[in-house]
mmCIF file of C-alpha atoms in Angstrom:
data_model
loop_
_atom_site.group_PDB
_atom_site.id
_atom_site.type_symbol
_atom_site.label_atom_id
_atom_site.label_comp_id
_atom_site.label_asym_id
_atom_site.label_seq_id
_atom_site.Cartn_x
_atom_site.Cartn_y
_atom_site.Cartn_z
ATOM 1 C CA UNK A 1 1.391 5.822 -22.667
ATOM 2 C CA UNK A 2 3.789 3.964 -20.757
ATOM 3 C CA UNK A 3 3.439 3.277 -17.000
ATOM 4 C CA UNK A 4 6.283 3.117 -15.055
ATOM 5 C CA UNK A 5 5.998 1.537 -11.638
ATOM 6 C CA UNK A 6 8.285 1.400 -8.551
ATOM 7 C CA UNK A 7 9.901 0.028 -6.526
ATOM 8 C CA UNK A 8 9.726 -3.779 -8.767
ATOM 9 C CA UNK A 9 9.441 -5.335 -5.244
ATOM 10 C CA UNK A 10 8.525 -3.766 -1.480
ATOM 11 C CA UNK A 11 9.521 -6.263 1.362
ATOM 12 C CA UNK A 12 7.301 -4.670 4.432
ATOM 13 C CA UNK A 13 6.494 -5.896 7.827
ATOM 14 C CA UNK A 14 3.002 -5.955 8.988
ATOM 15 C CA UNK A 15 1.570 -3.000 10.599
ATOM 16 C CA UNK A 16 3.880 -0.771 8.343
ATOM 17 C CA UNK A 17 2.735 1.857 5.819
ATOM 18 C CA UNK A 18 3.919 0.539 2.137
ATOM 19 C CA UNK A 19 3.804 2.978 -0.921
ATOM 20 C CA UNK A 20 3.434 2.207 -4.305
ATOM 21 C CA UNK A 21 4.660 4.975 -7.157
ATOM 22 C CA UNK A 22 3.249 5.074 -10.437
ATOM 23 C CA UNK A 23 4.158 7.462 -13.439
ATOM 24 C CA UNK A 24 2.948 8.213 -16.955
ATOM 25 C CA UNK A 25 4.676 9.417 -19.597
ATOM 26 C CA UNK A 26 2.244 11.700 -20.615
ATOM 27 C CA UNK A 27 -0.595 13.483 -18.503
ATOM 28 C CA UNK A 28 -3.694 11.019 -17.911
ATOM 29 C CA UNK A 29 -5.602 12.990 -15.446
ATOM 30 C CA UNK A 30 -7.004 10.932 -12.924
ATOM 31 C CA UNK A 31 -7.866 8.290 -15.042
ATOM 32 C CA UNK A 32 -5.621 5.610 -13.038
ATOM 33 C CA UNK A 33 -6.971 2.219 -11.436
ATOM 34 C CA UNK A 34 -4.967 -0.002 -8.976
ATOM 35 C CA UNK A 35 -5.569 -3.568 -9.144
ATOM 36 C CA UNK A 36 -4.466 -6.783 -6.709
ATOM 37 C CA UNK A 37 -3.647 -9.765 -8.254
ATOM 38 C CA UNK A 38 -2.900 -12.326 -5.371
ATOM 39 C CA UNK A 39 -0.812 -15.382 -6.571
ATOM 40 C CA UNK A 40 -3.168 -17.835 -8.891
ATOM 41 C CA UNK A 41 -6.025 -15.347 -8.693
ATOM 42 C CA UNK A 42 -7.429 -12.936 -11.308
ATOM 43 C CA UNK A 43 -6.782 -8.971 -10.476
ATOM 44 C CA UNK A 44 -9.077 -7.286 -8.067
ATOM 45 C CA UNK A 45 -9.904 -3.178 -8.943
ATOM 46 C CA UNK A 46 -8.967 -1.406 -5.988
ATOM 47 C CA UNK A 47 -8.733 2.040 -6.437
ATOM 48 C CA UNK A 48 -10.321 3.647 -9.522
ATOM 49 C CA UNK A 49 -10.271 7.827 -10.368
ATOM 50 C CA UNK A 50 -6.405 7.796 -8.999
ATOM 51 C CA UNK A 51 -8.476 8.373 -5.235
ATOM 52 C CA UNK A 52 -11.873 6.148 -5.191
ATOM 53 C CA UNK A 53 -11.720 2.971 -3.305
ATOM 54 C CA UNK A 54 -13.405 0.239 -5.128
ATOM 55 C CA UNK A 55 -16.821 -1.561 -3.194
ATOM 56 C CA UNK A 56 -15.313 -3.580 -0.301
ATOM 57 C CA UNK A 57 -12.098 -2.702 -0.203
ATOM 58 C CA UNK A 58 -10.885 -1.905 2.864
ATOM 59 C CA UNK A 59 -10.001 1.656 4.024
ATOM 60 C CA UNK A 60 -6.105 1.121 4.682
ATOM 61 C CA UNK A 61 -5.924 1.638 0.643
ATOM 62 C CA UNK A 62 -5.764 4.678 -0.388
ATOM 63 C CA UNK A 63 -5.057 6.572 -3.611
ATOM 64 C CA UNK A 64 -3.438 9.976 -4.809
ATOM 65 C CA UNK A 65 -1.905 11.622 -7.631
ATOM 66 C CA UNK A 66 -3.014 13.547 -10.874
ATOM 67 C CA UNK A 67 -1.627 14.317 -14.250
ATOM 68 C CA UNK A 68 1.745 11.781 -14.500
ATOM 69 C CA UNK A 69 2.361 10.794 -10.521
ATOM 70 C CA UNK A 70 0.335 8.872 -8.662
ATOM 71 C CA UNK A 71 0.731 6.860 -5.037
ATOM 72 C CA UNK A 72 -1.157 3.925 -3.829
ATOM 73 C CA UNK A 73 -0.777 3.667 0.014
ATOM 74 C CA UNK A 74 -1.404 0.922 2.557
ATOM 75 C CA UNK A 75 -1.465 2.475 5.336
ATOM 76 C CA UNK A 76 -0.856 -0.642 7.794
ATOM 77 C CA UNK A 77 -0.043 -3.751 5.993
ATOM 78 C CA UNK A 78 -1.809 -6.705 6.725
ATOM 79 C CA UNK A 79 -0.196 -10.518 5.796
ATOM 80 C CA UNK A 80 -2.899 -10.588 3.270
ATOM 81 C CA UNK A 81 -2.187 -8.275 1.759
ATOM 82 C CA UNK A 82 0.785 -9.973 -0.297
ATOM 83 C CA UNK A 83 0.432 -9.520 -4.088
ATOM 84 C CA UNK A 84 1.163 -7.981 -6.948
ATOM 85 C CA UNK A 85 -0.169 -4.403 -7.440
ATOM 86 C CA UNK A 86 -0.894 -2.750 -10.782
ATOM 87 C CA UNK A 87 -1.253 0.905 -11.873
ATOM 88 C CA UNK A 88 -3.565 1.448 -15.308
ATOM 89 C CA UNK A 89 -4.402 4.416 -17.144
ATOM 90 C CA UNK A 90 -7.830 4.623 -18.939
ATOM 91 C CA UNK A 91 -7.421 8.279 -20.450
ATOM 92 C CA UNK A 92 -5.722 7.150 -23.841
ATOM 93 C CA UNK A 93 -5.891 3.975 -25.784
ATOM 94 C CA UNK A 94 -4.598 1.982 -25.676
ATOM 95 C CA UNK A 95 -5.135 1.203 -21.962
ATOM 96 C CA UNK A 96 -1.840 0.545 -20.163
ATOM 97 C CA UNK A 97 -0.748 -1.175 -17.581
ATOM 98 C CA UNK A 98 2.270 -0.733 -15.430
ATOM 99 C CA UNK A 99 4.767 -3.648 -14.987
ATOM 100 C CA UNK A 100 3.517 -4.565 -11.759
ATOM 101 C CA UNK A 101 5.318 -4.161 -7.910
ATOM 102 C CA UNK A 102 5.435 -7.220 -5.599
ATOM 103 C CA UNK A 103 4.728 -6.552 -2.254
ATOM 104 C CA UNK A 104 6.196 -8.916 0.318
ATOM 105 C CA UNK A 105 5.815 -9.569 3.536
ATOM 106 C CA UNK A 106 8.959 -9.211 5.829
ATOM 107 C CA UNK B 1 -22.946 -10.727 -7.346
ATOM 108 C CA UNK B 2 -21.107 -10.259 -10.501
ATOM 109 C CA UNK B 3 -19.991 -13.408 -12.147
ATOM 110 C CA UNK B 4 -18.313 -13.804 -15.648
ATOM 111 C CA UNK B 5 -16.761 -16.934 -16.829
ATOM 112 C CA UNK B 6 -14.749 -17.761 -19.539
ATOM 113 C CA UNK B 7 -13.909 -20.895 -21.619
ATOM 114 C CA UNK B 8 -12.906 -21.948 -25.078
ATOM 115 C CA UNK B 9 -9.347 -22.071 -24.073
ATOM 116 C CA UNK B 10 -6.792 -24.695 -24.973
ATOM 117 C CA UNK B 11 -3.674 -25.553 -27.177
ATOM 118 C CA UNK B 12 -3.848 -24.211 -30.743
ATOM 119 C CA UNK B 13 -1.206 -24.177 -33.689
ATOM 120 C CA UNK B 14 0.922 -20.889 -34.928
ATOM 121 C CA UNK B 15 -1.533 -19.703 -37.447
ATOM 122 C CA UNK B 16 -4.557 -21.697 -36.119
ATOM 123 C CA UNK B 17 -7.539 -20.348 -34.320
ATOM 124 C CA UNK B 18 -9.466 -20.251 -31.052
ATOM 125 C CA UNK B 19 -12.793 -18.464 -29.809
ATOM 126 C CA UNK B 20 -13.175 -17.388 -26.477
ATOM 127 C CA UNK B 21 -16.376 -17.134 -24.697
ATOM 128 C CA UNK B 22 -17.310 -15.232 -21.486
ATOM 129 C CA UNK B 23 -20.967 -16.080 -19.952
ATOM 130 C CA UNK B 24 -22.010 -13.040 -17.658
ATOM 131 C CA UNK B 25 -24.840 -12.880 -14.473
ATOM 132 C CA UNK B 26 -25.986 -10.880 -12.055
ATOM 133 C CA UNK B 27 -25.561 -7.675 -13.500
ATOM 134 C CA UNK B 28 -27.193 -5.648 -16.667
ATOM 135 C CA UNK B 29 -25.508 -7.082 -19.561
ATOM 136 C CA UNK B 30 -26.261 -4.492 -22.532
ATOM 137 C CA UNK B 31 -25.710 -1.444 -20.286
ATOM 138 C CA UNK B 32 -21.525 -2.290 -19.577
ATOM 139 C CA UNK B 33 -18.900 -2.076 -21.733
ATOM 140 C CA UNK B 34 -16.802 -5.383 -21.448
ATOM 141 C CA UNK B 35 -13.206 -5.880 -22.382
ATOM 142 C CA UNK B 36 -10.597 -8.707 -22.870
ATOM 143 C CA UNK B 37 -7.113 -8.753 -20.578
ATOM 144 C CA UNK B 38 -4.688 -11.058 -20.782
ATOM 145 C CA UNK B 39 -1.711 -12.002 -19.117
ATOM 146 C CA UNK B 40 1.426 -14.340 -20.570
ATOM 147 C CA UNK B 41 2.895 -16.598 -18.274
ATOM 148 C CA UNK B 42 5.151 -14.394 -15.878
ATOM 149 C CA UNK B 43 4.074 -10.923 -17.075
ATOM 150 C CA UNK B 44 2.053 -8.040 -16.628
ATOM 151 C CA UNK B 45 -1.657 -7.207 -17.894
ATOM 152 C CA UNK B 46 -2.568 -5.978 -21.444
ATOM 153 C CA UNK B 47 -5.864 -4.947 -22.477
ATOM 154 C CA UNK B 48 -6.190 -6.456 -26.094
ATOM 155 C CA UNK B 49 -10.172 -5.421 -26.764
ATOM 156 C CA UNK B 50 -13.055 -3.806 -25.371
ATOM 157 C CA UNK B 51 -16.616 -3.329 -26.696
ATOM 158 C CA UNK B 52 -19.186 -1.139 -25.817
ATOM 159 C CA UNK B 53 -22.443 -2.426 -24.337
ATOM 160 C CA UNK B 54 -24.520 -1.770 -27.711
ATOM 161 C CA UNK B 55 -21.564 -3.633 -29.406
ATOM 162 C CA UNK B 56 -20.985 -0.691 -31.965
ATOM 163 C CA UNK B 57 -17.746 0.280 -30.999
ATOM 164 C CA UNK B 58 -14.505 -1.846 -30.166
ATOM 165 C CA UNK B 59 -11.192 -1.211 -29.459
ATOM 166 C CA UNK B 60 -7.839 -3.176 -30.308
ATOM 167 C CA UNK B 61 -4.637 -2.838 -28.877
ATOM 168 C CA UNK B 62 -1.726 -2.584 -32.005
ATOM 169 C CA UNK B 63 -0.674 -6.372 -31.191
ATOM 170 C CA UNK B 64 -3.998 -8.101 -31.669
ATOM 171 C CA UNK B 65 -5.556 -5.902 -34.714
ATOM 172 C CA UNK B 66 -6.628 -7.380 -37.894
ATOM 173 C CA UNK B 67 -5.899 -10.953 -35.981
ATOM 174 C CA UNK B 68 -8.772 -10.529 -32.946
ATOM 175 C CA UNK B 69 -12.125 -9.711 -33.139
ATOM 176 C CA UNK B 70 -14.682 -9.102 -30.321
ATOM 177 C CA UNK B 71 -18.345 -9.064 -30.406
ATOM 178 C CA UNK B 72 -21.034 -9.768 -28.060
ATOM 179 C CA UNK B 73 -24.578 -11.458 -27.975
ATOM 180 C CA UNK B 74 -26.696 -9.553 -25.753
ATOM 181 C CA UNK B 75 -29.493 -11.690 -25.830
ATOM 182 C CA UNK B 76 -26.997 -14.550 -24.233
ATOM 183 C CA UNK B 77 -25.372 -12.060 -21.614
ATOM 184 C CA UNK B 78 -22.296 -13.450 -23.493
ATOM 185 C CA UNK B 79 -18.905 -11.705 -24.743
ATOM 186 C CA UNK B 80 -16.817 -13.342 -27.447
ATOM 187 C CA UNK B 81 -13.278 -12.711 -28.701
ATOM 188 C CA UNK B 82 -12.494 -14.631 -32.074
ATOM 189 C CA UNK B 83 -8.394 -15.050 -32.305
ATOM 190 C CA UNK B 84 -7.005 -15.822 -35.851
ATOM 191 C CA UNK B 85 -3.351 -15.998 -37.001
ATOM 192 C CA UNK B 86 -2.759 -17.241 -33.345
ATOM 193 C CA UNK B 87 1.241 -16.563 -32.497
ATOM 194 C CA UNK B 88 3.255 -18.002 -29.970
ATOM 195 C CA UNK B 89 3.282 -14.555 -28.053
ATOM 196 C CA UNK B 90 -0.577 -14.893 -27.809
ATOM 197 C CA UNK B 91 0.468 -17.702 -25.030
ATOM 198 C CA UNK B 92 -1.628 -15.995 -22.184
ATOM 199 C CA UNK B 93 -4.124 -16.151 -19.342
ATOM 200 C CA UNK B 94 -7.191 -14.520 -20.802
ATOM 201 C CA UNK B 95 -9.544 -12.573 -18.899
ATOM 202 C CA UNK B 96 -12.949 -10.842 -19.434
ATOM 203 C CA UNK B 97 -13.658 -7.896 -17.327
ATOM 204 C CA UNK B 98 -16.417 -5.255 -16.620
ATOM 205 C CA UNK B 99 -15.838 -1.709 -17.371
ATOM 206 C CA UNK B 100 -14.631 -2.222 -21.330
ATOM 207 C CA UNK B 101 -12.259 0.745 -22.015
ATOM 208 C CA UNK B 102 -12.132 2.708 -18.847
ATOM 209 C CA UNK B 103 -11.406 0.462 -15.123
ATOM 210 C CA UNK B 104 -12.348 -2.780 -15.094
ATOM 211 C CA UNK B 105 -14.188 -3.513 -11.848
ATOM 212 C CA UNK B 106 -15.019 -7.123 -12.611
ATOM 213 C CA UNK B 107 -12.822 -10.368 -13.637
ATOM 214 C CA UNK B 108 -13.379 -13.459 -14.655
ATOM 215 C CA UNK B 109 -11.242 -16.014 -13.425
ATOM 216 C CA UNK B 110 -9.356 -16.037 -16.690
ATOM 217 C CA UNK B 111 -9.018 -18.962 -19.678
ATOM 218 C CA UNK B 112 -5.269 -20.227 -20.542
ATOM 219 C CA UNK B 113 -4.179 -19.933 -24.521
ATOM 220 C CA UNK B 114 -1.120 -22.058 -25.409
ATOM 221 C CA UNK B 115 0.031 -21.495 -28.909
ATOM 222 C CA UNK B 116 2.515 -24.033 -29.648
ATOM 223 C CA UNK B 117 3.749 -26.046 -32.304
#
């Protein structure tokens, strides 16, 4: 199942609402997780079930989406919050990840 | 808090062979499954391997099987991952994480694998 993530890179300024896209090629439910992977730092989970924040993560992520679209929001963007975000499906193996979109800070 | 850290990394030969460990704490060992992710240098996340938590059933993605195998020792709260017929596009940052096939709510803080001549 391929994963197919937009845009590759999201330049935002802080306070603004960025929104990540994720699609499957085939139907997955709402078996997606989003994951943070700040530079030289392993992934964090941050949204698992396509709409279930992970423990401690804050509530400006949010989740949506079922079947082969799903949306990860930030609703007001925070400095920290640069990284690289990943979708993954867990409804067929293998697991897949998407390729990954950078978000930047404008 | 969950901790799991890996080692057994390093520089190995095309064809040679490396075994990764992955100690885990602070959480019921036998009752997750656990899985192996890594990442080459520049790229996006594959999951190569998961196990369940009884260790009877494991997973392999197409580009590691018949070459990887995982296992775990639960009385050692450890998780293993045994890489033969090492290739250069093994070259990775290998991570253990929580959650096995499904999301992984856990990471290590990953072990590097050069595979070079």
């Amino acid at each position: 199942t391929v994963m197919t993530q937009s845009p590759a890179t999201l330049s935002v300024s802080p306070g603004d609402r960025a929104t990540l896209s994720c699609r499957a090629s085939q139907r997955v439910g709402s078996s997606v997780a989003w994951y943070q992977q700040k530079p030289g730092q392993a992934p964090r989970l941050l949204i698992y079930g396509a709409s279930t924040r992970a423990t401690g993560i804050p509530a400006r992520f949010s989740g949506s989406g079922s079947g082969t679209e799903f949306t990860l929001t930030i609703s007001s963007l925070q400095p920290e919050d640069l990284a690289v975000y990943y979708c993954q499906q867990y409804n067929i193996w293998p697991r897949t990840f998407g390729q990954g979109t950078k978000v930047e800070i404008k | 808090e969950v901790q799991l850290l890996e080692s057994g990394g390093g520089l190995a030969q095309p064809g040679g062979s490396l075994r990764l460990s992955c100690a885990a704490s602070e959480f019921s060992f036998n009752a997750y499954a656990l899985g192996w992710v890594r990442q080459a240098p520049g790229k996006g996340l594959e999951l190569v391997s998961s196990i369940s938590g009884d260790g009877a059933e494991t997973l392999y993605a197409d580009s590691v099987k018949g070459r990887f195998s995982i296992f775990r020792d639960n009385s050692k709260n450890t998780l293993y991952l045994r890489m033969d017929s090492l290739r250069v596009e093994d070259t990775a940052v290998y991570y253990c994480a929580r959650g096995g096939p499904y999301y992984l709510d856990s990471w290590g803080q990953g072990t590097l694998v050069t595979v070079s001549a």
